[in-house]
Amino acid sequence: MALDDDKKQNLREFFAASPEEADRKFFGRVANPDRRGFLRKTGLATMGAMLGTSIPFHRNMPIGFVPAAMAQENVLIGKDGLTLLNDRPVNAETPPENLDDAITPTNRHFIRNNGIPPEDVDPATWTLTIDGFVDTQLELTIADLRAQFEVVTMALTLECGGNGRGYFDPPAKGNQWTYGAVACSEWTGVRLKNVLEKAGVQSNVIYTAHYGADTHLSGDPDKLPISRGVPISKAMTDNILIAFEMNGAPLHPMNGAPLRLVVPGWPASTAQKWLTRIELRDQVHDGPKMTGKAYRVPNRKVAPGEKVETEDFVIIERMPVKSLVTFPANGADSGMETEVRGHAWSGDRDVSKVEISIDFGTSWQTAELDAPVNSGAWQNWRANVVFPQSGYYEVWARATDSNGDMQPFAIDWNPKGYLNNTMHRVGLRVS
Ligand SMILES: Nc1nc2c(c(=O)[nH]1)N[C@H]1C(S)=C(S)[C@@H](COP(=O)(O)O)O[C@H]1N2
Ligand SMILES: [Mo]
């Protein structure tokens, strides 16, 4: 791409401020009645020059639209193939093309810390307490977990509730995640359900509360960075693990070593790292980041920028249907024919269909879609795509789940920037 980073930034700002005006001024595009853009010859030439090629389906491009290859976020600091968004606490995501593996390698698993991770953890003496409304309080070492419960290995998808926040307009405060706060590694551990059954869940229990050993950014030992929980019905599902291995090795320190919860399908904030205690409660948990507006969305559709009262927010439960194109990379060169592939997932549901468009959503081709390797794992898909002539194309992917929910084209705005499951667009120069 001939475009330098400053120009990319300006273009983004220009389009963000006034998409239609930017489109008209920058590219000479005017809207047709169907909201598709009509690119005048000079505009077409400008866009083509910036992309280094022509755009065969330019008549289908929606108005107010930056080609995805130009809109790519600036990569801040590369770190094991991750993009660092914040260093205190550490937050880093994985560019989509580095998530191409069916099982995410540990060095490509995103990191989302709310506080300061514990140091010098000793797996041999680490204990997990199960208490609250239980028949028998348990104190378990990792050796106890291995000895007393069935040890299972499962591929499980974790996605931060704020993944995609970077594309909200007006913007939402917080880490500006783009696409890569999602991963599906292989986790080994014991089922949360089996451990809770052993403790004996009392009949008044409605919610869990999870506690970890990380410390609050302020350094105040009486404050917790985050403590979330799930309804007891969710906690008793088969695919939630108390995990001590990640991809066949001890957990990575940033991903919760030596012990963590893995809760697929729900905001990964429920998947407590550096896990020390699970409490069973007779009321909804009220720990840090459970209350207020954290990990909550309005109980109704709201207009972009609309102010919503705290009491109108509800706790996010399952994550919505979503997919990612992991090959080719956005901005790549391609031959006239290519395999396009990626992953798709939908919290507590299966994905039933993934479709690909190369003509800005006018026609769709169905991809080959694998079943999940186990419940809670993302599904891999691939399609062979043939381009009719050389030029600039966008590959769009959209998944539909077993309930018929399909990924939208535009963001359903919410004040905290959660649950962005819009279609992933990848720009390609084909020749
Ligand atoms: N103890 C603890 N657990 C935590 C967090 C944290 O800050 N502290 N962050 C949560 C959030 S918001 C997410 S998205 C996931 C991220 O898991 P990862 O860092 O292994 O990718 O961990 C969750 N568990
Ligand atoms: Mo998160």
Tab-separated table of C-alpha atoms and ligand atoms in Angstrom:
chain	number	residue	atom	x	y	z
A	1	MET	CA	0.000	0.000	0.000
A	2	ALA	CA	1.470	3.331	-1.082
A	3	LEU	CA	-0.392	5.180	1.659
A	4	ASP	CA	1.707	6.296	4.633
A	5	ASP	CA	0.432	5.972	8.192
A	6	ASP	CA	-0.332	9.689	8.671
A	7	LYS	CA	-2.531	9.734	5.599
A	8	LYS	CA	-4.294	6.592	6.740
A	9	GLN	CA	-5.046	8.265	10.042
A	10	ASN	CA	-6.331	11.441	8.351
A	11	LEU	CA	-8.500	9.495	6.001
A	12	ARG	CA	-10.039	7.637	8.918
A	13	GLU	CA	-10.702	10.897	10.768
A	14	PHE	CA	-12.176	12.504	7.687
A	15	PHE	CA	-14.518	9.602	7.085
A	16	ALA	CA	-15.418	9.306	10.774
A	17	ALA	CA	-16.394	12.998	10.992
A	18	SER	CA	-18.604	13.048	7.919
A	19	PRO	CA	-18.665	9.916	5.788
A	20	GLU	CA	-20.813	11.248	2.941
A	21	GLU	CA	-18.933	14.523	2.638
A	22	ALA	CA	-15.595	12.735	2.830
A	23	ASP	CA	-16.697	10.356	0.147
A	24	ARG	CA	-17.827	13.193	-2.101
A	25	LYS	CA	-14.761	15.394	-1.544
A	26	PHE	CA	-12.144	12.736	-1.462
A	27	PHE	CA	-13.411	10.413	-4.118
A	28	GLY	CA	-16.181	12.308	-5.867
A	29	ARG	CA	-18.715	9.698	-4.876
A	30	VAL	CA	-22.410	10.594	-4.713
A	31	ALA	CA	-25.173	8.425	-3.319
A	32	ASN	CA	-27.601	6.592	-5.554
A	33	PRO	CA	-31.181	6.148	-4.272
A	34	ASP	CA	-30.161	2.662	-3.086
A	35	ARG	CA	-27.322	4.171	-0.982
A	36	ARG	CA	-24.668	2.516	-3.106
A	37	GLY	CA	-21.967	4.888	-4.233
A	38	PHE	CA	-21.416	6.163	-7.730
A	39	LEU	CA	-17.754	6.877	-8.249
A	40	ARG	CA	-17.011	9.592	-10.816
A	41	LYS	CA	-14.050	8.970	-13.052
A	42	THR	CA	-11.630	11.196	-11.106
A	43	GLY	CA	-12.732	9.728	-7.777
A	44	LEU	CA	-12.403	6.254	-9.126
A	45	ALA	CA	-8.903	7.129	-10.292
A	46	THR	CA	-7.978	8.573	-6.865
A	47	MET	CA	-9.206	5.546	-4.979
A	48	GLY	CA	-7.586	3.255	-7.512
A	49	ALA	CA	-4.280	5.101	-7.229
A	50	MET	CA	-4.332	4.823	-3.453
A	51	LEU	CA	-5.079	1.126	-3.669
A	52	GLY	CA	-2.682	0.603	-6.549
A	53	THR	CA	-5.374	-1.067	-8.679
A	54	SER	CA	-8.955	-0.680	-9.964
A	55	ILE	CA	-12.148	-1.743	-8.144
A	56	PRO	CA	-14.235	-3.995	-10.409
A	57	PHE	CA	-17.351	-3.875	-8.177
A	58	HIS	CA	-17.045	-0.167	-7.321
A	59	ARG	CA	-20.683	0.435	-8.284
A	60	ASN	CA	-21.766	-1.766	-5.370
A	61	MET	CA	-19.679	-0.019	-2.720
A	62	PRO	CA	-21.902	1.545	-0.058
A	63	ILE	CA	-21.567	5.310	0.298
A	64	GLY	CA	-19.425	6.749	3.124
A	65	PHE	CA	-17.192	3.745	3.034
A	66	VAL	CA	-13.411	3.497	3.525
A	67	PRO	CA	-11.946	0.490	1.722
A	68	ALA	CA	-10.850	-1.931	4.431
A	69	ALA	CA	-7.266	-2.026	3.125
A	70	MET	CA	-6.974	1.710	3.842
A	71	ALA	CA	-8.698	1.578	7.197
A	72	GLN	CA	-6.327	-0.885	8.804
A	73	GLU	CA	-5.381	0.203	12.321
A	74	ASN	CA	-1.830	1.314	12.921
A	75	VAL	CA	0.015	-1.469	14.597
A	76	LEU	CA	1.432	0.029	17.805
A	77	ILE	CA	4.045	-2.332	19.142
A	78	GLY	CA	4.537	-5.837	17.892
A	79	LYS	CA	4.970	-8.433	20.622
A	80	ASP	CA	4.977	-12.103	19.720
A	81	GLY	CA	2.754	-11.145	16.815
A	82	LEU	CA	0.395	-9.270	19.144
A	83	THR	CA	-0.527	-5.597	19.056
A	84	LEU	CA	-0.052	-3.907	22.407
A	85	LEU	CA	-2.975	-1.608	23.276
A	86	ASN	CA	-1.944	-0.696	26.812
A	87	ASP	CA	1.027	-1.584	28.991
A	88	ARG	CA	-0.404	-0.908	32.471
A	89	PRO	CA	-2.384	-3.053	32.735
A	90	VAL	CA	-1.160	-5.134	29.818
A	91	ASN	CA	-3.693	-5.460	27.016
A	92	ALA	CA	-2.679	-6.960	23.712
A	93	GLU	CA	-4.596	-8.378	20.782
A	94	THR	CA	-3.753	-10.608	17.847
A	95	PRO	CA	-4.029	-9.446	14.232
A	96	PRO	CA	-6.561	-11.704	12.441
A	97	GLU	CA	-3.941	-13.179	10.104
A	98	ASN	CA	-2.049	-14.412	13.189
A	99	LEU	CA	-5.160	-16.283	14.340
A	100	ASP	CA	-5.144	-18.600	11.329
A	101	ASP	CA	-4.433	-21.798	13.307
A	102	ALA	CA	-7.369	-24.050	14.181
A	103	ILE	CA	-6.041	-24.044	17.762
A	104	THR	CA	-4.517	-20.743	18.888
A	105	PRO	CA	-0.875	-21.132	19.995
A	106	THR	CA	-0.161	-19.684	23.436
A	107	ASN	CA	2.033	-16.846	22.117
A	108	ARG	CA	-0.885	-15.698	19.966
A	109	HIS	CA	-3.532	-15.762	22.678
A	110	PHE	CA	-4.648	-12.226	23.482
A	111	ILE	CA	-4.028	-10.712	26.935
A	112	ARG	CA	-6.589	-8.700	28.823
A	113	ASN	CA	-5.518	-7.655	32.308
A	114	ASN	CA	-7.529	-5.373	34.586
A	115	GLY	CA	-4.880	-5.238	37.300
A	116	ILE	CA	-1.349	-6.348	38.094
A	117	PRO	CA	-0.723	-10.099	37.758
A	118	PRO	CA	0.701	-11.949	40.784
A	119	GLU	CA	4.423	-12.666	40.728
A	120	ASP	CA	6.331	-15.755	41.862
A	121	VAL	CA	3.327	-18.050	41.790
A	122	ASP	CA	4.025	-21.571	43.065
A	123	PRO	CA	1.823	-24.187	41.378
A	124	ALA	CA	2.740	-26.744	44.088
A	125	THR	CA	1.185	-24.736	46.932
A	126	TRP	CA	-1.566	-22.920	45.007
A	127	THR	CA	-5.009	-23.559	46.532
A	128	LEU	CA	-8.522	-23.057	45.281
A	129	THR	CA	-11.274	-22.506	47.837
A	130	ILE	CA	-14.894	-23.389	47.096
A	131	ASP	CA	-17.196	-21.773	49.645
A	132	GLY	CA	-20.419	-19.843	50.168
A	133	PHE	CA	-23.659	-21.850	50.088
A	134	VAL	CA	-22.055	-25.291	49.789
A	135	ASP	CA	-22.544	-28.436	51.892
A	136	THR	CA	-18.779	-28.835	52.337
A	137	GLN	CA	-16.197	-26.105	51.888
A	138	LEU	CA	-13.280	-27.343	49.742
A	139	GLU	CA	-9.594	-26.371	49.742
A	140	LEU	CA	-7.963	-27.945	46.710
A	141	THR	CA	-4.405	-27.889	45.395
A	142	ILE	CA	-3.779	-28.446	41.704
A	143	ALA	CA	-2.625	-31.989	42.611
A	144	ASP	CA	-5.985	-32.505	44.392
A	145	LEU	CA	-7.876	-31.316	41.325
A	146	ARG	CA	-5.953	-33.779	39.148
A	147	ALA	CA	-6.437	-36.639	41.602
A	148	GLN	CA	-10.085	-36.163	42.563
A	149	PHE	CA	-11.736	-35.208	39.274
A	150	GLU	CA	-11.762	-36.336	35.669
A	151	VAL	CA	-9.085	-34.382	33.760
A	152	VAL	CA	-10.274	-33.284	30.323
A	153	THR	CA	-8.797	-31.346	27.389
A	154	MET	CA	-11.067	-29.113	25.313
A	155	ALA	CA	-10.645	-26.420	22.666
A	156	LEU	CA	-12.515	-23.421	24.087
A	157	THR	CA	-13.146	-19.989	22.619
A	158	LEU	CA	-12.555	-16.940	24.785
A	159	GLU	CA	-13.618	-13.535	23.499
A	160	CYS	CA	-13.430	-10.281	25.412
A	161	GLY	CA	-16.825	-8.556	25.670
A	162	GLY	CA	-15.149	-5.405	24.295
A	163	ASN	CA	-13.660	-7.026	21.187
A	164	GLY	CA	-14.407	-4.683	18.241
A	165	ARG	CA	-14.857	-1.625	20.489
A	166	GLY	CA	-12.408	0.314	18.296
A	167	TYR	CA	-15.047	0.607	15.575
A	168	PHE	CA	-17.791	2.268	17.627
A	169	ASP	CA	-18.895	5.688	16.486
A	170	PRO	CA	-19.251	7.732	18.619
A	171	PRO	CA	-16.314	6.004	20.265
A	172	ALA	CA	-16.567	4.154	23.559
A	173	LYS	CA	-13.927	4.545	26.267
A	174	GLY	CA	-11.698	1.616	27.071
A	175	ASN	CA	-9.239	-0.545	25.197
A	176	GLN	CA	-9.734	0.028	21.493
A	177	TRP	CA	-9.837	-3.649	20.548
A	178	THR	CA	-10.172	-4.260	16.831
A	179	TYR	CA	-10.658	-7.940	15.929
A	180	GLY	CA	-8.143	-9.884	17.916
A	181	ALA	CA	-9.415	-10.171	21.503
A	182	VAL	CA	-10.511	-13.706	20.710
A	183	ALA	CA	-8.745	-17.064	20.736
A	184	CYS	CA	-9.401	-20.782	20.878
A	185	SER	CA	-6.642	-22.655	22.661
A	186	GLU	CA	-6.718	-26.184	24.024
A	187	TRP	CA	-7.272	-26.126	27.763
A	188	THR	CA	-6.701	-28.983	30.177
A	189	GLY	CA	-8.322	-29.067	33.578
A	190	VAL	CA	-11.350	-30.298	35.468
A	191	ARG	CA	-14.991	-29.407	34.948
A	192	LEU	CA	-16.237	-26.610	37.204
A	193	LYS	CA	-19.485	-28.554	37.414
A	194	ASN	CA	-17.796	-31.615	38.937
A	195	VAL	CA	-16.008	-29.524	41.563
A	196	LEU	CA	-19.211	-27.697	42.524
A	197	GLU	CA	-21.093	-31.014	42.716
A	198	LYS	CA	-18.449	-32.349	45.095
A	199	ALA	CA	-18.846	-29.283	47.335
A	200	GLY	CA	-22.639	-29.698	47.204
A	201	VAL	CA	-24.595	-26.785	45.720
A	202	GLN	CA	-27.278	-25.677	48.163
A	203	SER	CA	-30.793	-25.051	46.859
A	204	ASN	CA	-30.696	-21.278	47.417
A	205	VAL	CA	-27.656	-20.735	45.137
A	206	ILE	CA	-28.301	-18.565	42.088
A	207	TYR	CA	-24.869	-17.164	41.146
A	208	THR	CA	-21.129	-17.785	41.353
A	209	ALA	CA	-18.428	-15.274	42.347
A	210	HIS	CA	-14.864	-15.701	41.047
A	211	TYR	CA	-11.739	-14.373	42.750
A	212	GLY	CA	-8.140	-14.166	41.530
A	213	ALA	CA	-4.733	-13.261	42.955
A	214	ASP	CA	-4.008	-10.190	40.837
A	215	THR	CA	-3.871	-6.792	42.538
A	216	HIS	CA	-5.662	-3.520	41.901
A	217	LEU	CA	-3.825	-0.919	39.789
A	218	SER	CA	-3.916	1.484	42.770
A	219	GLY	CA	-1.879	-0.983	44.813
A	220	ASP	CA	-4.620	-0.971	47.488
A	221	PRO	CA	-4.669	-4.560	48.852
A	222	ASP	CA	-8.340	-4.191	49.855
A	223	LYS	CA	-9.432	-3.575	46.273
A	224	LEU	CA	-9.911	-6.228	43.602
A	225	PRO	CA	-9.299	-5.450	39.923
A	226	ILE	CA	-12.168	-7.668	38.798
A	227	SER	CA	-14.448	-10.324	40.278
A	228	ARG	CA	-17.229	-11.624	38.113
A	229	GLY	CA	-19.562	-14.599	38.147
A	230	VAL	CA	-22.227	-16.491	36.211
A	231	PRO	CA	-25.714	-17.847	36.971
A	232	ILE	CA	-25.466	-21.268	38.599
A	233	SER	CA	-27.230	-22.847	35.581
A	234	LYS	CA	-24.380	-21.651	33.348
A	235	ALA	CA	-21.746	-22.757	35.883
A	236	MET	CA	-23.164	-26.300	35.740
A	237	THR	CA	-22.693	-26.715	31.973
A	238	ASP	CA	-20.203	-29.322	30.756
A	239	ASN	CA	-17.719	-27.085	28.936
A	240	ILE	CA	-16.517	-24.766	31.696
A	241	LEU	CA	-13.092	-25.763	32.949
A	242	ILE	CA	-10.886	-24.982	35.903
A	243	ALA	CA	-7.726	-25.184	33.810
A	244	PHE	CA	-4.072	-25.771	34.708
A	245	GLU	CA	-2.725	-26.389	31.202
A	246	MET	CA	-2.878	-24.419	27.984
A	247	ASN	CA	-1.901	-26.141	24.741
A	248	GLY	CA	-0.265	-28.996	26.619
A	249	ALA	CA	1.957	-26.818	28.839
A	250	PRO	CA	1.459	-24.948	32.132
A	251	LEU	CA	-0.603	-21.769	31.724
A	252	HIS	CA	1.206	-18.683	30.451
A	253	PRO	CA	1.729	-16.152	33.306
A	254	MET	CA	-0.333	-13.521	31.427
A	255	ASN	CA	-3.140	-15.999	30.791
A	256	GLY	CA	-3.650	-16.869	34.461
A	257	ALA	CA	-0.915	-19.265	35.639
A	258	PRO	CA	-1.123	-21.545	37.475
A	259	LEU	CA	-4.944	-21.881	37.537
A	260	ARG	CA	-7.871	-20.185	35.807
A	261	LEU	CA	-11.468	-20.567	34.767
A	262	VAL	CA	-12.266	-20.983	31.079
A	263	VAL	CA	-15.857	-20.005	30.306
A	264	PRO	CA	-16.522	-20.328	26.563
A	265	GLY	CA	-19.316	-18.414	24.869
A	266	TRP	CA	-19.715	-15.690	27.497
A	267	PRO	CA	-17.629	-12.531	27.916
A	268	ALA	CA	-14.157	-13.805	28.810
A	269	SER	CA	-14.242	-11.483	31.823
A	270	THR	CA	-16.135	-14.319	33.546
A	271	ALA	CA	-13.056	-16.544	33.039
A	272	GLN	CA	-11.128	-15.569	36.168
A	273	LYS	CA	-7.350	-15.844	35.864
A	274	TRP	CA	-5.000	-16.645	38.773
A	275	LEU	CA	-8.060	-18.308	40.322
A	276	THR	CA	-8.060	-18.640	44.122
A	277	ARG	CA	-11.703	-18.869	45.150
A	278	ILE	CA	-15.195	-19.578	43.868
A	279	GLU	CA	-18.045	-18.560	46.134
A	280	LEU	CA	-21.634	-19.718	45.652
A	281	ARG	CA	-24.139	-16.991	46.364
A	282	ASP	CA	-27.879	-16.642	46.940
A	283	GLN	CA	-27.872	-13.384	44.990
A	284	VAL	CA	-26.359	-12.012	41.777
A	285	HIS	CA	-22.675	-11.281	42.335
A	286	ASP	CA	-21.790	-7.636	42.998
A	287	GLY	CA	-17.978	-7.722	42.705
A	288	PRO	CA	-15.919	-5.156	40.762
A	289	LYS	CA	-16.985	-5.037	37.077
A	290	MET	CA	-20.259	-6.849	37.802
A	291	THR	CA	-22.241	-3.709	38.641
A	292	GLY	CA	-22.855	-0.275	37.103
A	293	LYS	CA	-22.250	-0.306	33.364
A	294	ALA	CA	-19.338	-2.761	33.268
A	295	TYR	CA	-19.935	-5.737	30.971
A	296	ARG	CA	-23.520	-4.564	30.604
A	297	VAL	CA	-25.572	-3.294	27.673
A	298	PRO	CA	-28.823	-1.294	27.524
A	299	ASN	CA	-31.991	-3.373	27.860
A	300	ARG	CA	-33.223	-1.918	24.540
A	301	LYS	CA	-31.876	-0.679	21.221
A	302	VAL	CA	-30.434	2.816	21.668
A	303	ALA	CA	-29.396	5.510	19.201
A	304	PRO	CA	-25.651	6.111	18.725
A	305	GLY	CA	-24.484	8.471	21.480
A	306	GLU	CA	-27.720	8.194	23.466
A	307	LYS	CA	-27.357	8.585	27.233
A	308	VAL	CA	-28.644	5.528	29.089
A	309	GLU	CA	-29.405	5.397	32.817
A	310	THR	CA	-27.430	2.851	34.840
A	311	GLU	CA	-30.596	1.013	35.897
A	312	ASP	CA	-31.398	0.343	32.232
A	313	PHE	CA	-28.249	-1.755	31.762
A	314	VAL	CA	-28.345	-5.565	31.887
A	315	ILE	CA	-25.519	-8.064	32.408
A	316	ILE	CA	-24.140	-9.499	29.155
A	317	GLU	CA	-24.660	-13.240	28.967
A	318	ARG	CA	-23.876	-15.195	25.781
A	319	MET	CA	-21.665	-13.575	23.109
A	320	PRO	CA	-23.277	-13.025	19.680
A	321	VAL	CA	-22.591	-14.854	16.416
A	322	LYS	CA	-19.335	-13.759	14.785
A	323	SER	CA	-16.671	-14.771	12.290
A	324	LEU	CA	-13.150	-13.806	11.368
A	325	VAL	CA	-11.229	-14.057	8.094
A	326	THR	CA	-7.723	-15.222	9.005
A	327	PHE	CA	-6.476	-15.784	5.454
A	328	PRO	CA	-5.698	-13.823	3.337
A	329	ALA	CA	-4.582	-10.852	5.451
A	330	ASN	CA	-6.233	-7.460	4.985
A	331	GLY	CA	-4.285	-5.471	2.398
A	332	ALA	CA	-2.628	-8.538	0.853
A	333	ASP	CA	-1.969	-9.226	-2.807
A	334	SER	CA	-3.761	-12.235	-4.221
A	335	GLY	CA	-3.897	-14.341	-7.357
A	336	MET	CA	-7.108	-14.687	-9.407
A	337	GLU	CA	-8.178	-17.618	-7.267
A	338	THR	CA	-7.571	-18.115	-3.547
A	339	GLU	CA	-8.665	-20.052	-0.543
A	340	VAL	CA	-10.328	-17.782	2.019
A	341	ARG	CA	-10.579	-19.202	5.525
A	342	GLY	CA	-11.219	-18.375	9.139
A	343	HIS	CA	-13.286	-19.210	12.217
A	344	ALA	CA	-16.843	-18.632	13.374
A	345	TRP	CA	-18.508	-18.927	16.773
A	346	SER	CA	-21.698	-18.062	18.642
A	347	GLY	CA	-22.005	-18.219	22.425
A	348	ASP	CA	-23.756	-21.408	23.647
A	349	ARG	CA	-24.822	-22.184	20.070
A	350	ASP	CA	-23.416	-23.724	16.920
A	351	VAL	CA	-22.772	-21.772	13.758
A	352	SER	CA	-24.824	-23.281	10.933
A	353	LYS	CA	-23.586	-21.266	7.947
A	354	VAL	CA	-20.728	-18.993	6.862
A	355	GLU	CA	-21.051	-16.995	3.649
A	356	ILE	CA	-18.516	-14.974	1.669
A	357	SER	CA	-19.056	-11.980	-0.590
A	358	ILE	CA	-16.502	-10.388	-2.933
A	359	ASP	CA	-18.888	-7.787	-4.388
A	360	PHE	CA	-19.659	-5.611	-1.329
A	361	GLY	CA	-22.467	-7.847	-0.137
A	362	THR	CA	-24.451	-8.113	-3.354
A	363	SER	CA	-24.030	-11.873	-3.757
A	364	TRP	CA	-22.913	-14.554	-1.311
A	365	GLN	CA	-21.100	-17.870	-1.631
A	366	THR	CA	-21.494	-20.529	1.075
A	367	ALA	CA	-18.228	-21.631	2.707
A	368	GLU	CA	-17.387	-25.152	3.787
A	369	LEU	CA	-17.907	-25.209	7.568
A	370	ASP	CA	-16.548	-27.727	10.086
A	371	ALA	CA	-18.448	-28.819	13.180
A	372	PRO	CA	-16.835	-27.639	16.440
A	373	VAL	CA	-14.250	-30.149	17.729
A	374	ASN	CA	-16.157	-30.000	21.022
A	375	SER	CA	-18.829	-27.790	22.517
A	376	GLY	CA	-17.373	-24.325	23.207
A	377	ALA	CA	-14.808	-24.441	20.363
A	378	TRP	CA	-14.927	-22.117	17.374
A	379	GLN	CA	-15.678	-23.637	13.961
A	380	ASN	CA	-13.226	-23.506	11.083
A	381	TRP	CA	-14.420	-22.658	7.581
A	382	ARG	CA	-12.932	-22.213	4.111
A	383	ALA	CA	-14.046	-21.256	0.631
A	384	ASN	CA	-12.389	-21.248	-2.749
A	385	VAL	CA	-12.886	-17.794	-4.228
A	386	VAL	CA	-12.446	-16.949	-7.913
A	387	PHE	CA	-12.182	-13.287	-8.906
A	388	PRO	CA	-13.655	-12.307	-12.283
A	389	GLN	CA	-10.841	-9.874	-13.176
A	390	SER	CA	-7.862	-8.178	-11.528
A	391	GLY	CA	-8.418	-5.220	-9.175
A	392	TYR	CA	-9.354	-4.295	-5.629
A	393	TYR	CA	-11.848	-6.523	-3.855
A	394	GLU	CA	-13.172	-6.899	-0.363
A	395	VAL	CA	-13.855	-10.292	1.044
A	396	TRP	CA	-16.715	-10.073	3.534
A	397	ALA	CA	-17.644	-12.953	5.809
A	398	ARG	CA	-20.889	-13.415	7.686
A	399	ALA	CA	-21.910	-16.256	9.969
A	400	THR	CA	-25.413	-17.408	10.856
A	401	ASP	CA	-26.035	-19.477	13.992
A	402	SER	CA	-28.382	-22.333	14.862
A	403	ASN	CA	-31.008	-19.827	16.044
A	404	GLY	CA	-30.915	-17.980	12.706
A	405	ASP	CA	-29.003	-14.962	14.080
A	406	MET	CA	-26.770	-13.478	11.366
A	407	GLN	CA	-23.883	-11.013	11.701
A	408	PRO	CA	-24.936	-7.477	10.812
A	409	PHE	CA	-23.170	-5.079	8.448
A	410	ALA	CA	-23.425	-2.116	10.839
A	411	ILE	CA	-22.714	-1.824	14.539
A	412	ASP	CA	-25.542	-1.933	17.048
A	413	TRP	CA	-24.195	0.924	19.160
A	414	ASN	CA	-24.042	0.730	22.970
A	415	PRO	CA	-22.391	3.152	25.403
A	416	LYS	CA	-19.542	0.901	26.562
A	417	GLY	CA	-18.725	-0.559	23.169
A	418	TYR	CA	-19.484	-4.222	23.823
A	419	LEU	CA	-20.564	-7.055	21.524
A	420	ASN	CA	-19.424	-5.705	18.164
A	421	ASN	CA	-20.128	-8.636	15.862
A	422	THR	CA	-20.227	-6.822	12.541
A	423	MET	CA	-18.937	-8.644	9.475
A	424	HIS	CA	-15.198	-8.812	9.009
A	425	ARG	CA	-13.955	-7.146	5.798
A	426	VAL	CA	-10.631	-7.926	4.192
A	427	GLY	CA	-9.309	-5.826	1.297
A	428	LEU	CA	-7.299	-7.597	-1.443
A	429	ARG	CA	-5.438	-6.477	-4.536
A	430	VAL	CA	-5.974	-9.195	-7.088
A	431	SER	CA	-3.844	-9.708	-10.174
B	1	LIG	N1	-7.996	-12.347	37.709
B	1	LIG	C1	-8.335	-11.815	36.525
B	1	LIG	N2	-9.033	-12.571	35.662
B	1	LIG	C2	-9.389	-12.067	34.455
B	1	LIG	C3	-9.066	-10.745	34.099
B	1	LIG	C4	-8.316	-9.962	35.022
B	1	LIG	O1	-7.984	-8.807	34.771
B	1	LIG	N3	-7.974	-10.536	36.219
B	1	LIG	N4	-9.494	-10.246	32.878
B	1	LIG	C5	-10.678	-10.892	32.325
B	1	LIG	C6	-11.016	-10.440	30.984
B	1	LIG	S1	-11.836	-8.949	30.878
B	1	LIG	C7	-10.784	-11.206	29.885
B	1	LIG	S2	-11.300	-10.719	28.348
B	1	LIG	C8	-10.046	-12.488	29.995
B	1	LIG	C9	-8.850	-12.484	29.083
B	1	LIG	O2	-8.149	-13.693	29.173
B	1	LIG	P1	-6.669	-13.745	28.589
B	1	LIG	O3	-5.906	-12.590	29.122
B	1	LIG	O4	-6.130	-15.065	28.984
B	1	LIG	O5	-6.815	-13.656	27.082
B	1	LIG	O6	-9.613	-12.754	31.319
B	1	LIG	C10	-10.527	-12.402	32.331
B	1	LIG	N5	-10.069	-12.872	33.600
B	2	MO	MO	-12.622	-8.751	28.700
